[in-house]
Amino acid sequence: MFKIVERRYWLFLLSALIIIPGLVFLTQYGLRLGNDFAGGSRLDIKVAEADSAKVTNEAVAAAYKAVGFEGEPQIVRATDADTGEETVQLRGQSLAALAKTQGKPYQDVDAALRTELGNRIGSFEVLSNNDVGPTVAAEVTENAAIAVLLAAVAILIYLTIQFRSVPNSFRYGVTAIVAMLHDVLVVVGLAAILGHYLHWEVDALFLTALLTVIGFSVHDTIVVFDRIRENMGRMRGVPYDRVVNHSLIQTLDRSINTSLTAVLTLSAIWLYAEGQLKTFVFWLLIGIISGTYSSICNAAPMMVAWHNREWRTWFGRNRGETARA
Amino acid sequence: MGERTTRRLGIIVVLAALAIWFNWDIVQKGYEHPRALLDRLTWQSEDVERRSLKLREGLDLQGGLQILYQAEGDIKPELMEQTKKVIQNRVDSLGVTEPNVQVQGTDKLVVELPGVEDPDQALKTIGKTALLEFIFSGDAELTEGITVESSYPTLFRELPADKQAPFQGDPDAVAPTAAATTEAAGAGTPAATAAPSPTAAAGAKTTTIYPSVLSGGEIASASAQYDAARGGAVVAFEMKGEGSDRLGSFTGDHIGKFMPIILDGEVISSPTVNDRISTSGQISGRFTMADAEILAAQIESGALPLKLNLVSQNRIGATLGKQTIDSAIRGGLIGLLAVLLFMLLYYRVPGLLADAALVLYALFTMAIFRALPVTLTLAGIAGFVLSVGMAVDANVLIFERIKEELRGGRRVTQALETGFSRAWSSIRDSNASTLITCVILFWFGNRFGASIVKGFAITLALGVITSMFTAITVTRTFMQLANHFGWFKETPGVASSEDPRLKRIFGY
């Protein structure tokens, strides 16, 4: 049979190997924040092929300057493979904030920018246009942090109450949160890497995906813990690590099948979806796969490590001395 | 068959009938044109009528405009409610099918206009403050059409005595930009702006600030009238109680002075005070009868008690939304089929019963979404699909447990009983954690008017709750029925752990 608990340190190592590169990117480059969190304006426009050459960085920058923007706008281009139409993403500081400093209504500044752009790059179609002022962005960021914290605390409390009949019920909650943190780090770390190389942005939908992953990760962990709780009563006298391993194996089919069904449906959407939805589903997929891994390979083995107080043997002393309790 | 099972079956049949009746248009469509639903999958037909589902589509799906305003001034909840009503009136005039205007937090107002045809026009109509003010300009007659600044929301009587006449604003208070200065000067405001000098383009500009006597919020009613004596249109108004006292005492003290009337900072007329005015009066200016009617309407229903600044705006083109919904529905349907197939292949007969429960689940949630109605967003579709995963999860938990019990040599009836009762605590705890995150997501989405996030939280939560019913109660009833009709008959004299028939049926 699988010796999941016995090989826990290899599994912890694997997790570390996945998380560390993401952490390096996170500390080095940070996340690429979208308008929702950083504030700013984003204008997605479609330009006819004939006009495509007119969309130069200089022309766009001049149009933004004429309206009163400070700093250079960022320009990201993409060409539709089928139609040959070019879509251009223009980013700059928030128009709402600019309108406020200039004491004009937003719609005037917005219209002025589009007139200036039209004068320089010819006609274009606005696909989408998003603008978030700095104060709103700050509030969203604050609320996002509160939301993640609240979710963690609420789950911790719920688990501690539900597992109160088991010795050390608090540990189940804490371990579930640590496993959840593992998934958050995997997702956020990958977001930092993809943000650096592919300019993927972190927006409100990313946070939604992250919070869902949190819920799902704990969902998975609970099923395993629930079986440990049940087996603790039945397998009295059996060493704790064997109870845990037995419970893991009993729930393994279920854990993998459940993930599989979620991965099946989400992959189908991911294959067909475009744009925002594709990215959203991508984060859900990564998080769910990570969540399943962390529930099986981190959460339950961690309970054993805690039970044995293994940190006492991490430095210097021979491991295994205290392995049986 | 136990009495409880019969009763449960009755409830399920009634609910299923209700759901089918509610979704009759979809069911009928699928019956009359079985290809129509297939075509969705195979991408054959573009004209499959999405509208016939009558699901409310969110901004991101049908395109549209979302605006977030922040109020300025002395913000009270009742003022915010009034502001909301005014905005609601203006939004209604745009003819958008399902607009949404909501107060958010203490000082924000979110406006959502799904499918709005001309977002620019909408921005103008809604964004206009239509803040009507009576200001005091002393002996200066202000030219109609120029833009001036007033002390609003600080009113005349609240100003210190030395500021109760037009005064020079604090140069730092007005953020001056080169563009603003040139434009203001270009508009020809003799009193309002200092002459622009090239060296003093920034920082040195001062603006005359006119004391605000009262605002449009204190006018009870207004109507356009024809004034025969003047030979032109005027707007007659009636003051509210408190406002009339204020106007009375001000006009009484300032007879012979100018009291211009401005709309969003623009001078619309500059009359002199001829007499003490308290309860009612007239606004005259160079306007036609039609202009007077618009102004009267704006004063009466449109005068915003609070100034609104746009702080965030999101505009999504209709084409973008259409592309995404089609691909999302296609992906979602294929994903669902994959799950149905997986359950059937892996869990055999119980899998088939779970699939039946899953179809009921889809019918139920669809009925709930349409009855409430839930606004469907992109993330909402993902939330729904994810909830299907969770619905299946409950069945997976139960079936794995039943297989385990059978492997352990238990009889079928007992294994079914244990499977459902033992799996319950796992299902409860794991779904509770998902519901907790849903509540938090909803709160988060509510805090900044992100209907996308809220849509996800609502569909996921409703899905999880419904799935607990279908995956547990419905599947259990089906399994008991199947057992009653002998589908799970044991081979006599063989332990269930070795029974080849049961092994085939349950797949262990």
PDB file of C-alpha atoms in Angstrom, chain B residues 413-500:
ATOM      1  CA  THR B 413     -29.367  -2.731   2.605  1.00  0.00           C
ATOM      2  CA  GLN B 414     -27.013  -2.195   5.514  1.00  0.00           C
ATOM      3  CA  ALA B 415     -24.205  -0.933   3.281  1.00  0.00           C
ATOM      4  CA  LEU B 416     -26.546   1.624   1.712  1.00  0.00           C
ATOM      5  CA  GLU B 417     -27.677   2.795   5.135  1.00  0.00           C
ATOM      6  CA  THR B 418     -24.099   3.125   6.467  1.00  0.00           C
ATOM      7  CA  GLY B 419     -22.847   4.735   3.265  1.00  0.00           C
ATOM      8  CA  PHE B 420     -25.330   7.575   3.527  1.00  0.00           C
ATOM      9  CA  SER B 421     -25.156   8.113   7.263  1.00  0.00           C
ATOM     10  CA  ARG B 422     -21.351   7.962   7.558  1.00  0.00           C
ATOM     11  CA  ALA B 423     -20.702  10.190   4.566  1.00  0.00           C
ATOM     12  CA  TRP B 424     -23.042  12.849   5.937  1.00  0.00           C
ATOM     13  CA  SER B 425     -20.603  14.480   8.384  1.00  0.00           C
ATOM     14  CA  SER B 426     -17.959  14.828   5.672  1.00  0.00           C
ATOM     15  CA  ILE B 427     -20.460  16.313   3.277  1.00  0.00           C
ATOM     16  CA  ARG B 428     -21.797  18.698   5.907  1.00  0.00           C
ATOM     17  CA  ASP B 429     -18.396  19.942   7.051  1.00  0.00           C
ATOM     18  CA  SER B 430     -16.918  20.314   3.605  1.00  0.00           C
ATOM     19  CA  ASN B 431     -19.946  22.120   2.201  1.00  0.00           C
ATOM     20  CA  ALA B 432     -20.026  24.375   5.235  1.00  0.00           C
ATOM     21  CA  SER B 433     -16.519  25.556   4.443  1.00  0.00           C
ATOM     22  CA  THR B 434     -17.587  26.356   0.887  1.00  0.00           C
ATOM     23  CA  LEU B 435     -20.652  28.227   2.137  1.00  0.00           C
ATOM     24  CA  ILE B 436     -18.487  30.215   4.542  1.00  0.00           C
ATOM     25  CA  THR B 437     -16.291  31.360   1.665  1.00  0.00           C
ATOM     26  CA  CYS B 438     -19.407  32.160  -0.378  1.00  0.00           C
ATOM     27  CA  VAL B 439     -20.700  34.460   2.357  1.00  0.00           C
ATOM     28  CA  ILE B 440     -17.338  36.206   2.518  1.00  0.00           C
ATOM     29  CA  LEU B 441     -17.152  36.500  -1.260  1.00  0.00           C
ATOM     30  CA  PHE B 442     -20.612  38.013  -1.327  1.00  0.00           C
ATOM     31  CA  TRP B 443     -19.609  40.529   1.316  1.00  0.00           C
ATOM     32  CA  PHE B 444     -16.447  41.346  -0.607  1.00  0.00           C
ATOM     33  CA  GLY B 445     -18.357  41.773  -3.867  1.00  0.00           C
ATOM     34  CA  ASN B 446     -20.921  43.947  -2.144  1.00  0.00           C
ATOM     35  CA  ARG B 447     -18.291  46.252  -0.752  1.00  0.00           C
ATOM     36  CA  PHE B 448     -17.283  47.535  -4.135  1.00  0.00           C
ATOM     37  CA  GLY B 449     -20.254  46.772  -6.315  1.00  0.00           C
ATOM     38  CA  ALA B 450     -18.612  43.926  -8.156  1.00  0.00           C
ATOM     39  CA  SER B 451     -21.676  42.138  -9.431  1.00  0.00           C
ATOM     40  CA  ILE B 452     -19.334  39.621 -11.060  1.00  0.00           C
ATOM     41  CA  VAL B 453     -18.007  38.476  -7.706  1.00  0.00           C
ATOM     42  CA  LYS B 454     -21.460  38.515  -6.129  1.00  0.00           C
ATOM     43  CA  GLY B 455     -22.885  36.505  -9.007  1.00  0.00           C
ATOM     44  CA  PHE B 456     -20.254  33.860  -8.461  1.00  0.00           C
ATOM     45  CA  ALA B 457     -20.889  33.665  -4.728  1.00  0.00           C
ATOM     46  CA  ILE B 458     -24.662  33.414  -5.169  1.00  0.00           C
ATOM     47  CA  THR B 459     -24.617  30.747  -7.877  1.00  0.00           C
ATOM     48  CA  LEU B 460     -22.035  28.688  -6.013  1.00  0.00           C
ATOM     49  CA  ALA B 461     -23.917  28.918  -2.718  1.00  0.00           C
ATOM     50  CA  LEU B 462     -27.310  28.118  -4.252  1.00  0.00           C
ATOM     51  CA  GLY B 463     -25.677  25.283  -6.147  1.00  0.00           C
ATOM     52  CA  VAL B 464     -24.096  23.826  -3.024  1.00  0.00           C
ATOM     53  CA  ILE B 465     -27.355  23.984  -1.073  1.00  0.00           C
ATOM     54  CA  THR B 466     -29.398  22.446  -3.884  1.00  0.00           C
ATOM     55  CA  SER B 467     -26.748  19.789  -4.440  1.00  0.00           C
ATOM     56  CA  MET B 468     -26.978  18.701  -0.822  1.00  0.00           C
ATOM     57  CA  PHE B 469     -30.629  17.956  -1.441  1.00  0.00           C
ATOM     58  CA  THR B 470     -30.225  16.176  -4.782  1.00  0.00           C
ATOM     59  CA  ALA B 471     -27.016  14.316  -4.019  1.00  0.00           C
ATOM     60  CA  ILE B 472     -28.187  13.070  -0.646  1.00  0.00           C
ATOM     61  CA  THR B 473     -31.980  12.918  -0.468  1.00  0.00           C
ATOM     62  CA  VAL B 474     -32.708  12.296  -4.132  1.00  0.00           C
ATOM     63  CA  THR B 475     -29.920   9.777  -4.725  1.00  0.00           C
ATOM     64  CA  ARG B 476     -30.784   7.994  -1.497  1.00  0.00           C
ATOM     65  CA  THR B 477     -34.410   7.653  -2.504  1.00  0.00           C
ATOM     66  CA  PHE B 478     -33.429   6.404  -5.944  1.00  0.00           C
ATOM     67  CA  MET B 479     -31.038   3.850  -4.433  1.00  0.00           C
ATOM     68  CA  GLN B 480     -33.686   2.620  -2.015  1.00  0.00           C
ATOM     69  CA  LEU B 481     -36.161   2.346  -4.863  1.00  0.00           C
ATOM     70  CA  ALA B 482     -33.655   0.418  -6.940  1.00  0.00           C
ATOM     71  CA  ASN B 483     -33.018  -1.869  -4.000  1.00  0.00           C
ATOM     72  CA  HIS B 484     -36.754  -2.317  -3.487  1.00  0.00           C
ATOM     73  CA  PHE B 485     -37.196  -3.399  -7.104  1.00  0.00           C
ATOM     74  CA  GLY B 486     -34.379  -5.887  -6.773  1.00  0.00           C
ATOM     75  CA  TRP B 487     -31.664  -4.158  -8.772  1.00  0.00           C
ATOM     76  CA  PHE B 488     -29.131  -4.843  -6.053  1.00  0.00           C
ATOM     77  CA  LYS B 489     -30.133  -8.472  -5.443  1.00  0.00           C
ATOM     78  CA  GLU B 490     -27.429 -10.459  -3.731  1.00  0.00           C
ATOM     79  CA  THR B 491     -26.305 -13.865  -4.985  1.00  0.00           C
ATOM     80  CA  PRO B 492     -27.620 -16.273  -2.364  1.00  0.00           C
ATOM     81  CA  GLY B 493     -25.024 -17.984  -0.223  1.00  0.00           C
ATOM     82  CA  VAL B 494     -22.152 -15.719  -1.278  1.00  0.00           C
ATOM     83  CA  ALA B 495     -20.635 -13.061   0.956  1.00  0.00           C
ATOM     84  CA  SER B 496     -21.083  -9.609  -0.540  1.00  0.00           C
ATOM     85  CA  SER B 497     -17.305  -9.139  -0.563  1.00  0.00           C
ATOM     86  CA  GLU B 498     -17.121 -11.962  -3.072  1.00  0.00           C
ATOM     87  CA  ASP B 499     -20.455 -11.527  -4.858  1.00  0.00           C
ATOM     88  CA  PRO B 500     -19.707 -11.225  -8.618  1.00  0.00           C
TER      89      PRO B 500
END
